[in-house]
mmCIF file of C-alpha atoms in Angstrom:
data_model
loop_
_atom_site.group_PDB
_atom_site.id
_atom_site.type_symbol
_atom_site.label_atom_id
_atom_site.label_comp_id
_atom_site.label_asym_id
_atom_site.label_seq_id
_atom_site.Cartn_x
_atom_site.Cartn_y
_atom_site.Cartn_z
ATOM 1 C CA MET A 30 0.000 0.000 0.000
ATOM 2 C CA ASP A 31 3.043 2.303 0.266
ATOM 3 C CA GLU A 32 2.737 3.155 -3.435
ATOM 4 C CA LEU A 33 -0.780 4.582 -3.024
ATOM 5 C CA PRO A 34 -1.319 8.340 -2.576
ATOM 6 C CA ILE A 35 -1.961 9.298 1.027
ATOM 7 C CA GLY A 36 -5.560 10.245 0.232
ATOM 8 C CA ARG A 37 -6.226 6.733 -1.027
ATOM 9 C CA ARG A 38 -4.717 5.328 2.175
ATOM 10 C CA VAL A 39 -7.029 7.528 4.227
ATOM 11 C CA ALA A 40 -10.021 6.255 2.250
ATOM 12 C CA TYR A 41 -8.874 2.649 2.648
ATOM 13 C CA TRP A 42 -8.570 2.902 6.437
ATOM 14 C CA ARG A 43 -11.773 4.923 6.815
ATOM 15 C CA LYS A 44 -13.666 2.115 5.092
ATOM 16 C CA ARG A 45 -11.910 -0.544 7.172
ATOM 17 C CA ARG A 46 -13.075 1.305 10.277
ATOM 18 C CA LYS A 47 -16.600 1.347 8.818
ATOM 19 C CA LEU A 48 -16.858 5.142 8.995
ATOM 20 C CA SER A 49 -18.884 7.158 6.503
ATOM 21 C CA GLN A 50 -17.285 10.299 5.105
ATOM 22 C CA GLN A 51 -19.716 12.392 7.159
ATOM 23 C CA VAL A 52 -18.979 10.646 10.459
ATOM 24 C CA PHE A 53 -15.254 10.772 9.725
ATOM 25 C CA ALA A 54 -15.496 14.486 8.923
ATOM 26 C CA ASP A 55 -17.439 15.172 12.132
ATOM 27 C CA ARG A 56 -14.792 13.462 14.253
ATOM 28 C CA LEU A 57 -12.085 15.511 12.571
ATOM 29 C CA GLY A 58 -14.023 18.745 12.857
ATOM 30 C CA LYS A 59 -13.924 19.103 9.055
ATOM 31 C CA SER A 60 -16.541 19.142 6.304
ATOM 32 C CA LYS A 61 -17.555 16.113 4.268
ATOM 33 C CA SER A 62 -16.379 17.989 1.182
ATOM 34 C CA TRP A 63 -12.911 18.379 2.732
ATOM 35 C CA VAL A 64 -12.699 14.618 3.366
ATOM 36 C CA ASP A 65 -13.853 13.826 -0.158
ATOM 37 C CA LYS A 66 -11.227 16.135 -1.693
ATOM 38 C CA VAL A 67 -8.475 14.609 0.471
ATOM 39 C CA GLU A 68 -9.424 11.071 -0.496
ATOM 40 C CA ARG A 69 -9.558 11.956 -4.210
ATOM 41 C CA GLY A 70 -6.201 13.721 -4.043
ATOM 42 C CA VAL A 71 -7.684 17.122 -4.923
ATOM 43 C CA ARG A 72 -6.558 18.517 -1.567
ATOM 44 C CA ARG A 73 -3.049 17.792 -0.306
ATOM 45 C CA LEU A 74 -2.223 16.673 3.211
ATOM 46 C CA ASP A 75 0.946 18.662 3.756
ATOM 47 C CA LYS A 76 0.743 19.246 7.505
ATOM 48 C CA PHE A 77 1.993 16.551 9.872
ATOM 49 C CA SER A 78 -0.370 17.799 12.573
ATOM 50 C CA VAL A 79 -3.377 17.051 10.342
ATOM 51 C CA VAL A 80 -2.023 13.621 9.397
ATOM 52 C CA HIS A 81 -1.660 12.771 13.089
ATOM 53 C CA GLU A 82 -5.214 13.951 13.805
ATOM 54 C CA ILE A 83 -6.493 11.680 11.041
ATOM 55 C CA ALA A 84 -4.402 8.779 12.381
ATOM 56 C CA ASP A 85 -5.877 9.260 15.860
ATOM 57 C CA VAL A 86 -9.433 9.141 14.505
ATOM 58 C CA LEU A 87 -8.614 6.031 12.466
ATOM 59 C CA GLN A 88 -6.852 4.482 15.478
ATOM 60 C CA LEU A 89 -3.587 3.637 13.761
ATOM 61 C CA ASP A 90 -0.012 4.854 13.653
ATOM 62 C CA ALA A 91 0.614 7.921 11.501
ATOM 63 C CA GLN A 92 3.532 6.161 9.787
ATOM 64 C CA ILE A 93 1.061 3.788 8.139
ATOM 65 C CA LEU A 94 -0.664 6.757 6.511
ATOM 66 C CA LEU A 95 2.635 8.328 5.544
ATOM 67 C CA GLY A 96 3.713 5.072 3.887
ATOM 68 C CA ASN A 97 7.139 4.920 5.504
ATOM 69 C CA GLY A 98 7.640 1.217 4.923
ATOM 70 C CA SER A 99 5.272 0.161 7.693
ATOM 71 C CA GLU A 100 3.449 -2.246 5.409
ATOM 72 C CA ARG A 101 6.331 -4.363 4.216
ATOM 73 C CA ARG A 102 4.103 -7.183 3.024
ATOM 74 C CA PRO A 103 0.627 -6.021 2.044
ATOM 75 C CA GLU A 104 -0.364 -9.554 1.103
ATOM 76 C CA ASN A 105 -2.261 -11.777 3.509
ATOM 77 C CA LEU A 106 0.193 -13.110 6.080
ATOM 78 C CA ASN A 107 -0.619 -16.742 6.730
ATOM 79 C CA GLY A 108 -4.295 -16.056 7.378
ATOM 80 C CA VAL A 109 -3.749 -12.809 9.329
ATOM 81 C CA ASP A 110 -3.448 -9.500 7.511
ATOM 82 C CA GLN A 111 0.089 -8.115 7.805
ATOM 83 C CA VAL A 112 -1.425 -4.679 8.246
ATOM 84 C CA GLU A 113 -2.971 -5.874 11.505
ATOM 85 C CA VAL A 114 0.404 -7.148 12.686
ATOM 86 C CA GLU A 115 1.908 -3.754 11.956
ATOM 87 C CA GLU A 116 -0.905 -2.078 13.871
ATOM 88 C CA ILE A 117 -0.095 -4.260 16.882
ATOM 89 C CA ARG A 118 3.550 -3.307 16.491
ATOM 90 C CA ALA A 119 2.633 0.384 16.389
ATOM 91 C CA ALA A 120 0.470 0.032 19.513
ATOM 92 C CA LEU A 121 3.324 -1.691 21.366
ATOM 93 C CA GLU A 122 5.697 1.089 20.342
ATOM 94 C CA ARG A 123 3.528 3.818 21.855
ATOM 95 C CA TYR A 124 4.870 5.585 24.950
ATOM 96 C CA ASP A 125 1.779 7.372 26.155
ATOM 97 C CA GLN A 126 3.107 7.530 29.719
ATOM 98 C CA ILE A 127 5.792 9.953 28.534
ATOM 99 C CA THR A 128 3.525 11.796 26.085
ATOM 100 C CA ALA A 129 1.035 12.432 28.892
ATOM 101 C CA PHE A 130 3.517 14.900 30.414
ATOM 102 C CA PHE A 131 3.019 17.167 27.409
ATOM 103 C CA TYR A 132 -0.429 16.385 26.020
ATOM 104 C CA ALA A 133 -3.765 15.296 27.411
ATOM 105 C CA PRO A 134 -3.858 11.463 27.498
ATOM 106 C CA PRO A 135 -6.418 9.633 25.332
ATOM 107 C CA GLU A 136 -9.843 9.157 26.848
ATOM 108 C CA PRO A 137 -9.930 5.673 28.432
ATOM 109 C CA PRO A 138 -12.915 3.336 28.094
ATOM 110 C CA PRO A 139 -15.122 2.610 31.113
ATOM 111 C CA LEU A 140 -13.600 -0.080 33.304
ATOM 112 C CA SER A 141 -16.576 -2.386 32.791
ATOM 113 C CA GLU A 142 -16.031 -2.291 29.023
ATOM 114 C CA LEU A 143 -12.301 -2.873 29.380
ATOM 115 C CA ARG A 144 -12.893 -5.926 31.578
ATOM 116 C CA LYS A 145 -15.257 -7.401 29.002
ATOM 117 C CA ALA A 146 -12.849 -6.662 26.159
ATOM 118 C CA VAL A 147 -9.955 -8.407 27.920
ATOM 119 C CA THR A 148 -12.108 -11.458 28.668
ATOM 120 C CA HIS A 149 -13.237 -11.581 25.045
ATOM 121 C CA ALA A 150 -9.627 -11.339 23.855
ATOM 122 C CA TRP A 151 -8.632 -14.295 26.022
ATOM 123 C CA LEU A 152 -11.546 -16.320 24.684
ATOM 124 C CA SER A 153 -10.537 -15.440 21.134
ATOM 125 C CA TYR A 154 -6.990 -16.620 21.785
ATOM 126 C CA GLN A 155 -7.851 -19.843 23.569
ATOM 127 C CA HIS A 156 -10.408 -20.697 20.901
ATOM 128 C CA ALA A 157 -7.736 -19.994 18.251
ATOM 129 C CA SER A 158 -9.690 -17.159 16.623
ATOM 130 C CA TYR A 159 -6.495 -15.390 15.623
ATOM 131 C CA GLY A 160 -7.957 -13.375 12.760
ATOM 132 C CA MET A 161 -10.582 -11.815 15.004
ATOM 133 C CA LEU A 162 -8.009 -11.235 17.724
ATOM 134 C CA ALA A 163 -5.588 -9.549 15.323
ATOM 135 C CA ARG A 164 -8.289 -7.086 14.320
ATOM 136 C CA THR A 165 -9.206 -6.168 17.896
ATOM 137 C CA LEU A 166 -5.820 -6.192 19.639
ATOM 138 C CA PRO A 167 -4.463 -2.839 18.399
ATOM 139 C CA ARG A 168 -7.445 -0.930 19.755
ATOM 140 C CA LEU A 169 -7.465 -2.963 22.978
ATOM 141 C CA LEU A 170 -3.783 -2.197 23.507
ATOM 142 C CA ARG A 171 -4.361 1.522 23.053
ATOM 143 C CA GLU A 172 -7.393 1.548 25.342
ATOM 144 C CA ALA A 173 -5.694 -0.465 28.080
ATOM 145 C CA GLN A 174 -2.634 1.798 27.886
ATOM 146 C CA ALA A 175 -4.846 4.891 28.111
ATOM 147 C CA ALA A 176 -6.692 3.436 31.100
ATOM 148 C CA ASP A 177 -3.402 2.659 32.843
ATOM 149 C CA ILE A 178 -2.458 6.333 32.584
ATOM 150 C CA ALA A 179 -5.870 7.693 33.544
ATOM 151 C CA TYR A 180 -6.299 5.502 36.630
ATOM 152 C CA SER A 181 -2.661 5.447 37.749
ATOM 153 C CA ASP A 182 -3.279 7.514 40.893
ATOM 154 C CA GLY A 183 -6.731 6.264 41.831
ATOM 155 C CA PRO A 184 -8.258 3.306 43.665
ATOM 156 C CA HIS A 185 -8.464 1.276 40.449
ATOM 157 C CA ALA A 186 -4.764 1.561 39.600
ATOM 158 C CA ARG A 187 -3.895 -2.049 40.400
ATOM 159 C CA GLU A 188 -6.914 -3.487 38.617
ATOM 160 C CA VAL A 189 -6.178 -1.530 35.457
ATOM 161 C CA ALA A 190 -2.502 -2.535 35.572
ATOM 162 C CA HIS A 191 -3.694 -6.137 35.922
ATOM 163 C CA LEU A 192 -5.835 -5.759 32.801
ATOM 164 C CA LEU A 193 -3.021 -4.125 30.828
ATOM 165 C CA GLY A 194 -0.647 -6.890 31.908
ATOM 166 C CA GLN A 195 -3.101 -9.442 30.546
ATOM 167 C CA VAL A 196 -3.419 -7.587 27.247
ATOM 168 C CA TYR A 197 0.368 -7.665 26.849
ATOM 169 C CA GLN A 198 0.318 -11.392 27.602
ATOM 170 C CA ILE A 199 -2.360 -12.021 24.970
ATOM 171 C CA SER A 200 -0.345 -9.986 22.476
ATOM 172 C CA SER A 201 2.816 -11.940 23.239
ATOM 173 C CA ALA A 202 1.064 -15.292 22.916
ATOM 174 C CA MET A 203 -0.551 -14.503 19.587
ATOM 175 C CA LEU A 204 2.502 -12.833 18.080
ATOM 176 C CA ARG A 205 4.536 -15.934 18.867
ATOM 177 C CA LYS A 206 1.953 -18.008 16.983
ATOM 178 C CA LEU A 207 2.380 -15.704 14.003
ATOM 179 C CA GLY A 208 6.151 -16.125 14.025
ATOM 180 C CA GLU A 209 6.797 -12.569 15.272
ATOM 181 C CA HIS A 210 9.104 -13.811 18.016
ATOM 182 C CA GLU A 211 11.028 -10.617 18.804
ATOM 183 C CA LEU A 212 7.813 -8.632 18.980
ATOM 184 C CA SER A 213 6.374 -11.371 21.189
ATOM 185 C CA ARG A 214 9.302 -10.954 23.565
ATOM 186 C CA ILE A 215 8.759 -7.191 23.732
ATOM 187 C CA ALA A 216 5.090 -7.665 24.637
ATOM 188 C CA ALA A 217 6.038 -10.252 27.262
ATOM 189 C CA ASP A 218 8.626 -7.896 28.777
ATOM 190 C CA ARG A 219 5.969 -5.181 28.981
ATOM 191 C CA SER A 220 3.667 -7.615 30.754
ATOM 192 C CA VAL A 221 6.319 -8.380 33.373
ATOM 193 C CA LEU A 222 6.932 -4.693 34.086
ATOM 194 C CA VAL A 223 3.229 -3.880 34.393
ATOM 195 C CA SER A 224 2.441 -7.010 36.412
ATOM 196 C CA GLN A 225 4.957 -6.038 39.071
ATOM 197 C CA ARG A 226 2.765 -3.014 39.856
ATOM 198 C CA THR A 227 -0.282 -5.160 40.549
ATOM 199 C CA GLY A 228 1.004 -6.907 43.639
ATOM 200 C CA ASP A 229 -0.108 -10.186 42.044
ATOM 201 C CA GLU A 230 2.893 -12.517 41.968
ATOM 202 C CA MET A 231 0.892 -15.143 40.069
ATOM 203 C CA LEU A 232 0.247 -12.739 37.199
ATOM 204 C CA ALA A 233 3.932 -11.798 37.175
ATOM 205 C CA GLY A 234 4.840 -15.494 37.156
ATOM 206 C CA VAL A 235 2.697 -16.165 34.089
ATOM 207 C CA ALA A 236 4.137 -13.068 32.407
ATOM 208 C CA LYS A 237 7.648 -14.423 32.886
ATOM 209 C CA THR A 238 6.495 -17.699 31.352
ATOM 210 C CA ARG A 239 5.575 -15.683 28.253
ATOM 211 C CA VAL A 240 9.074 -14.188 28.196
ATOM 212 C CA ALA A 241 10.590 -17.662 28.447
ATOM 213 C CA MET A 242 8.404 -18.956 25.601
ATOM 214 C CA ALA A 243 9.477 -16.048 23.399
ATOM 215 C CA LEU A 244 13.135 -16.656 24.257
ATOM 216 C CA LEU A 245 12.786 -20.329 23.387
ATOM 217 C CA SER A 246 11.232 -19.402 20.036
ATOM 218 C CA LEU A 247 14.236 -17.142 19.430
ATOM 219 C CA GLY A 248 16.581 -20.089 20.028
ATOM 220 C CA ARG A 249 17.707 -18.952 23.480
ATOM 221 C CA ALA A 250 16.894 -22.091 25.419
ATOM 222 C CA ARG A 251 19.404 -21.705 28.262
ATOM 223 C CA PRO A 252 18.207 -18.283 29.529
ATOM 224 C CA ALA A 253 14.610 -19.427 28.997
ATOM 225 C CA LEU A 254 15.162 -22.460 31.232
ATOM 226 C CA GLU A 255 17.015 -20.495 33.901
ATOM 227 C CA MET A 256 14.281 -17.871 34.064
ATOM 228 C CA THR A 257 11.467 -20.406 34.262
ATOM 229 C CA LEU A 258 13.092 -22.496 36.976
ATOM 230 C CA ASN A 259 13.988 -19.416 39.002
ATOM 231 C CA VAL A 260 10.383 -18.184 38.993
ATOM 232 C CA ALA A 261 9.008 -21.680 39.653
ATOM 233 C CA ASN A 262 11.231 -22.046 42.711
ATOM 234 C CA ARG A 263 9.964 -18.739 44.086
ATOM 235 C CA LEU A 264 6.310 -19.613 43.506
ATOM 236 C CA ALA A 265 6.415 -23.225 44.656
ATOM 237 C CA PRO A 266 3.616 -23.978 47.182
ATOM 238 C CA GLY A 267 4.995 -23.831 50.710
ATOM 239 C CA THR A 268 7.989 -21.704 49.711
ATOM 240 C CA ASN A 269 8.355 -18.302 51.395
ATOM 241 C CA GLY A 270 4.971 -18.737 53.030
ATOM 242 C CA GLY A 271 3.264 -19.502 49.727
ATOM 243 C CA ASP A 272 -0.065 -21.297 49.942
ATOM 244 C CA SER A 273 -1.287 -24.300 47.970
ATOM 245 C CA SER A 274 -4.223 -22.539 46.351
ATOM 246 C CA PRO A 275 -5.498 -23.777 42.978
ATOM 247 C CA GLU A 276 -4.158 -20.567 41.404
ATOM 248 C CA ARG A 277 -0.638 -21.092 42.756
ATOM 249 C CA LEU A 278 -0.636 -24.773 41.819
ATOM 250 C CA SER A 279 -1.720 -23.863 38.293
ATOM 251 C CA VAL A 280 0.906 -21.166 37.740
ATOM 252 C CA PHE A 281 3.631 -23.255 39.387
ATOM 253 C CA GLY A 282 2.696 -26.320 37.345
ATOM 254 C CA ASN A 283 2.553 -24.301 34.144
ATOM 255 C CA LEU A 284 6.073 -23.020 34.782
ATOM 256 C CA LEU A 285 7.303 -26.584 35.264
ATOM 257 C CA LEU A 286 5.697 -27.690 32.013
ATOM 258 C CA GLN A 287 7.292 -24.868 30.060
ATOM 259 C CA ALA A 288 10.640 -25.659 31.685
ATOM 260 C CA SER A 289 10.277 -29.332 30.706
ATOM 261 C CA LEU A 290 9.726 -28.401 27.076
ATOM 262 C CA THR A 291 12.769 -26.127 27.136
ATOM 263 C CA ALA A 292 14.917 -28.834 28.734
ATOM 264 C CA ALA A 293 13.721 -31.263 26.066
ATOM 265 C CA ARG A 294 14.742 -28.813 23.346
ATOM 266 C CA MET A 295 18.200 -28.856 24.967
ATOM 267 C CA GLY A 296 18.275 -32.677 25.000
ATOM 268 C CA ASP A 297 18.325 -32.943 28.814
ATOM 269 C CA SER A 298 16.097 -35.986 29.321
ATOM 270 C CA ALA A 299 16.859 -36.362 33.050
ATOM 271 C CA THR A 300 15.701 -32.807 33.790
ATOM 272 C CA VAL A 301 12.628 -33.372 31.633
ATOM 273 C CA ARG A 302 11.644 -36.421 33.711
ATOM 274 C CA ASP A 303 12.111 -34.543 36.993
ATOM 275 C CA LEU A 304 10.126 -31.528 35.863
ATOM 276 C CA LEU A 305 7.256 -33.569 34.431
ATOM 277 C CA GLY A 306 7.133 -35.603 37.645
ATOM 278 C CA SER A 307 6.851 -32.444 39.744
ATOM 279 C CA ALA A 308 4.220 -31.038 37.384
ATOM 280 C CA GLN A 309 2.242 -34.276 37.720
ATOM 281 C CA GLU A 310 2.311 -33.903 41.505
ATOM 282 C CA ALA A 311 0.980 -30.351 41.250
ATOM 283 C CA ALA A 312 -1.742 -31.510 38.840
ATOM 284 C CA THR A 313 -2.757 -34.315 41.198
ATOM 285 C CA ALA A 314 -2.994 -31.852 44.070
ATOM 286 C CA LEU A 315 -5.103 -29.570 41.869
ATOM 287 C CA ALA A 316 -7.551 -32.400 41.146
ATOM 288 C CA GLY A 317 -8.719 -31.809 37.609
ATOM 289 C CA ASP A 318 -8.029 -29.534 34.661
ATOM 290 C CA HIS A 319 -8.605 -25.827 35.255
ATOM 291 C CA ASN A 320 -7.903 -22.529 33.538
ATOM 292 C CA HIS A 321 -6.651 -20.401 36.415
ATOM 293 C CA TYR A 322 -4.664 -17.470 35.039
ATOM 294 C CA ARG A 323 -5.399 -18.863 31.558
ATOM 295 C CA THR A 324 -2.946 -21.728 32.073
ATOM 296 C CA SER A 325 -5.235 -24.673 31.158
ATOM 297 C CA PHE A 326 -3.218 -26.580 33.744
ATOM 298 C CA GLY A 327 -4.158 -30.010 35.035
ATOM 299 C CA PRO A 328 -3.464 -33.740 34.587
ATOM 300 C CA THR A 329 -4.459 -33.738 30.915
ATOM 301 C CA ASN A 330 -2.228 -30.824 30.003
ATOM 302 C CA VAL A 331 0.675 -32.564 31.751
ATOM 303 C CA GLN A 332 0.177 -35.473 29.352
ATOM 304 C CA LEU A 333 0.156 -33.149 26.349
ATOM 305 C CA TYR A 334 3.465 -31.667 27.451
ATOM 306 C CA ARG A 335 4.792 -35.167 28.075
ATOM 307 C CA ALA A 336 4.080 -35.941 24.423
ATOM 308 C CA ALA A 337 5.602 -32.644 23.248
ATOM 309 C CA ALA A 338 8.746 -33.201 25.339
ATOM 310 C CA ALA A 339 9.111 -36.742 23.989
ATOM 311 C CA PHE A 340 8.993 -35.412 20.447
ATOM 312 C CA GLU A 341 11.575 -32.723 21.204
ATOM 313 C CA LEU A 342 13.852 -35.455 22.583
ATOM 314 C CA GLY A 343 13.499 -37.330 19.296
ATOM 315 C CA GLU A 344 11.274 -40.020 20.802
ATOM 316 C CA GLY A 345 8.464 -39.944 18.265
ATOM 317 C CA ARG A 346 6.996 -43.316 19.178
ATOM 318 C CA ALA A 347 6.827 -42.378 22.856
ATOM 319 C CA ALA A 348 4.977 -39.181 21.907
ATOM 320 C CA VAL A 349 2.443 -41.227 19.917
ATOM 321 C CA GLN A 350 1.981 -43.653 22.815
ATOM 322 C CA VAL A 351 1.183 -40.786 25.168
ATOM 323 C CA HIS A 352 -1.547 -39.680 22.782
ATOM 324 C CA GLU A 353 -2.983 -43.185 22.585
ATOM 325 C CA ARG A 354 -3.289 -43.312 26.386
ATOM 326 C CA LEU A 355 -4.969 -39.907 26.766
ATOM 327 C CA ASP A 356 -8.127 -39.553 28.838
ATOM 328 C CA LEU A 357 -10.444 -38.573 25.986
ATOM 329 C CA ASP A 358 -12.995 -36.905 28.247
ATOM 330 C CA GLY A 359 -10.307 -34.713 29.751
ATOM 331 C CA PHE A 360 -8.762 -33.999 26.361
ATOM 332 C CA ASN A 361 -12.059 -33.067 24.712
ATOM 333 C CA ALA A 362 -12.814 -30.698 27.588
ATOM 334 C CA LEU A 363 -9.661 -28.662 26.905
ATOM 335 C CA LEU A 364 -9.886 -25.436 24.954
ATOM 336 C CA PRO A 365 -9.483 -25.662 21.156
ATOM 337 C CA GLU A 366 -6.084 -23.923 20.997
ATOM 338 C CA ARG A 367 -4.540 -26.448 23.393
ATOM 339 C CA ARG A 368 -6.001 -29.462 21.581
ATOM 340 C CA ALA A 369 -5.071 -28.186 18.121
ATOM 341 C CA GLN A 370 -1.515 -27.506 19.269
ATOM 342 C CA HIS A 371 -1.347 -31.121 20.493
ATOM 343 C CA TYR A 372 -2.561 -32.446 17.133
ATOM 344 C CA LEU A 373 0.156 -30.408 15.437
ATOM 345 C CA THR A 374 2.732 -32.009 17.746
ATOM 346 C CA GLN A 375 1.295 -35.423 16.950
ATOM 347 C CA ALA A 376 1.606 -34.732 13.235
ATOM 348 C CA ARG A 377 5.288 -34.028 13.737
ATOM 349 C CA ALA A 378 5.741 -37.109 15.938
ATOM 350 C CA ARG A 379 4.161 -39.394 13.352
ATOM 351 C CA ALA A 380 6.264 -37.854 10.609
ATOM 352 C CA LEU A 381 9.318 -38.524 12.769
ATOM 353 C CA ILE A 382 8.566 -42.265 12.843
ATOM 354 C CA GLY A 383 7.725 -42.332 9.152
ATOM 355 C CA ASP A 384 3.937 -42.623 9.368
ATOM 356 C CA ILE A 385 3.236 -39.819 6.900
ATOM 357 C CA ASP A 386 -0.403 -40.727 6.278
ATOM 358 C CA ALA A 387 -1.205 -40.590 10.001
ATOM 359 C CA ALA A 388 0.744 -37.334 10.264
ATOM 360 C CA GLY A 389 -1.452 -35.835 7.568
ATOM 361 C CA GLU A 390 -4.588 -36.966 9.415
ATOM 362 C CA MET A 391 -3.373 -35.309 12.622
ATOM 363 C CA LEU A 392 -2.728 -32.065 10.769
ATOM 364 C CA LEU A 393 -6.177 -32.180 9.201
ATOM 365 C CA GLU A 394 -7.723 -32.881 12.609
ATOM 366 C CA ALA A 395 -6.057 -29.761 13.971
ATOM 367 C CA ASP A 396 -7.396 -27.789 11.009
ATOM 368 C CA ARG A 397 -10.930 -29.096 11.555
ATOM 369 C CA LEU A 398 -10.805 -28.254 15.253
ATOM 370 C CA ALA A 399 -9.143 -24.833 15.085
ATOM 371 C CA PRO A 400 -8.383 -23.718 11.510
ATOM 372 C CA SER A 401 -6.373 -20.666 12.571
ATOM 373 C CA GLU A 402 -3.878 -22.883 14.403
ATOM 374 C CA ILE A 403 -2.847 -24.258 11.013
ATOM 375 C CA ARG A 404 -3.740 -21.457 8.620
ATOM 376 C CA CYS A 405 -2.289 -18.531 10.577
ATOM 377 C CA ARG A 406 0.975 -20.100 11.721
ATOM 378 C CA PRO A 407 4.091 -20.072 9.537
ATOM 379 C CA PHE A 408 5.362 -23.009 11.583
ATOM 380 C CA ALA A 409 2.301 -25.117 10.708
ATOM 381 C CA HIS A 410 2.849 -24.263 7.051
ATOM 382 C CA GLU A 411 6.379 -25.638 7.334
ATOM 383 C CA VAL A 412 5.035 -28.886 8.800
ATOM 384 C CA LEU A 413 2.519 -29.181 5.969
ATOM 385 C CA SER A 414 5.200 -28.531 3.356
ATOM 386 C CA ASP A 415 7.384 -31.225 4.915
ATOM 387 C CA LEU A 416 4.533 -33.744 4.823
ATOM 388 C CA LEU A 417 3.833 -33.006 1.165
ATOM 389 C CA ARG A 418 7.504 -33.469 0.312
ATOM 390 C CA ARG A 419 7.643 -36.824 2.088
ATOM 391 C CA THR A 420 4.348 -38.168 0.769
ATOM 392 C CA ARG A 421 4.785 -41.025 -1.682
ATOM 393 C CA GLY A 422 2.498 -40.586 -4.634
ATOM 394 C CA THR A 423 -0.443 -38.217 -4.502
ATOM 395 C CA PRO A 424 -1.449 -36.730 -1.124
ATOM 396 C CA SER A 425 -4.988 -37.186 0.126
ATOM 397 C CA ALA A 426 -7.595 -34.928 -1.427
ATOM 398 C CA ALA A 427 -8.156 -33.165 1.910
ATOM 399 C CA LEU A 428 -4.441 -32.498 2.447
ATOM 400 C CA ALA A 429 -4.009 -31.311 -1.140
ATOM 401 C CA GLU A 430 -6.997 -28.989 -0.741
ATOM 402 C CA LEU A 431 -5.548 -27.518 2.467
ATOM 403 C CA ALA A 432 -2.180 -27.004 0.778
ATOM 404 C CA ALA A 433 -3.811 -25.297 -2.184
ATOM 405 C CA HIS A 434 -5.842 -23.042 0.113
ATOM 406 C CA LEU A 435 -2.697 -21.976 1.958
ATOM 407 C CA SER A 436 -0.554 -21.803 -1.196
ATOM 408 C CA VAL A 437 1.847 -24.283 0.376
ATOM 409 C CA GLY A 438 3.938 -26.371 -1.989
ATOM 410 C CA VAL A 439 6.648 -28.949 -1.617
#
């Protein structure tokens, strides 16, 4: 879109925001005729102050309107529009806390609306609705940031910081799915900083898990493992007066699971066994699968990580055997994102042992359950491409159709 005149970009974003020319003009304090002339290129936008006013109304970064390379890939990015990724990037790069010293901060949404929006964002993520989430995250980031400034000195300061910390966590989790690992790490770092203001050590613990996951995706397994184990030791039930509440057990267990996956990536099978054993103990004490702090922690999730760790250790058959012994009731009760991620792991495990047909079926099962988990993830595309390359003869009609839809070749 960089090659388009700025007026055309304004028109494009106005329509994406579902604003009529009249409504857009009213919000700018201009006439409809002025907007029409700008969009047709009859009137030039030669003042940066006006461009920034337009960007604020359209809720996007001014650099996108100016066309300064912010849309590097205007094509659809693996099921999620690259423009939306750049909007998330722009929202993460805002420093409204500093700007507020010089200008009036943006008007924050009512707290009740912000709570609902954060809950909806979590649901979108855990149901693998990444396209919908990508469209809503930029605005949610801006609104949560504005609320954090507006309520910083009042009685709701900690609650708003808690909500903002969650929004950063959601951003980090989804960006990692999209292969934006460095941006995922930045969002996770922001979550840690904000979470420390809430007084909620469980929230901070989960935020540090997000940092560790981003580091692992960036190939930095050693610091990821050290961070995760350090936080897990501090949050262990009974340590430093810590209780054994379901919330603590869930966060502690989730940290152990992430650490086990990291240790497996490093080839440390002994550490993997120890960590999975401790996680199993926490899950047994928790008695059932729960979603405290959005961890989806419990006995079933321990088994899914056991399979994932086995695959990372190169033990594909062991990973398949874990799947075959799963408690189906517990597995089917998990949220779609968690189950689809497991099917993707199983596809890789079956490919590892040479069962390409079964690998394809696992990938298709993930796509049927949560399409975005396959269609929005560059990593899943790589798995699909590998399966196509290793398939003898013609792939199944369903797998070929999926590959054609995603433009994935051998």
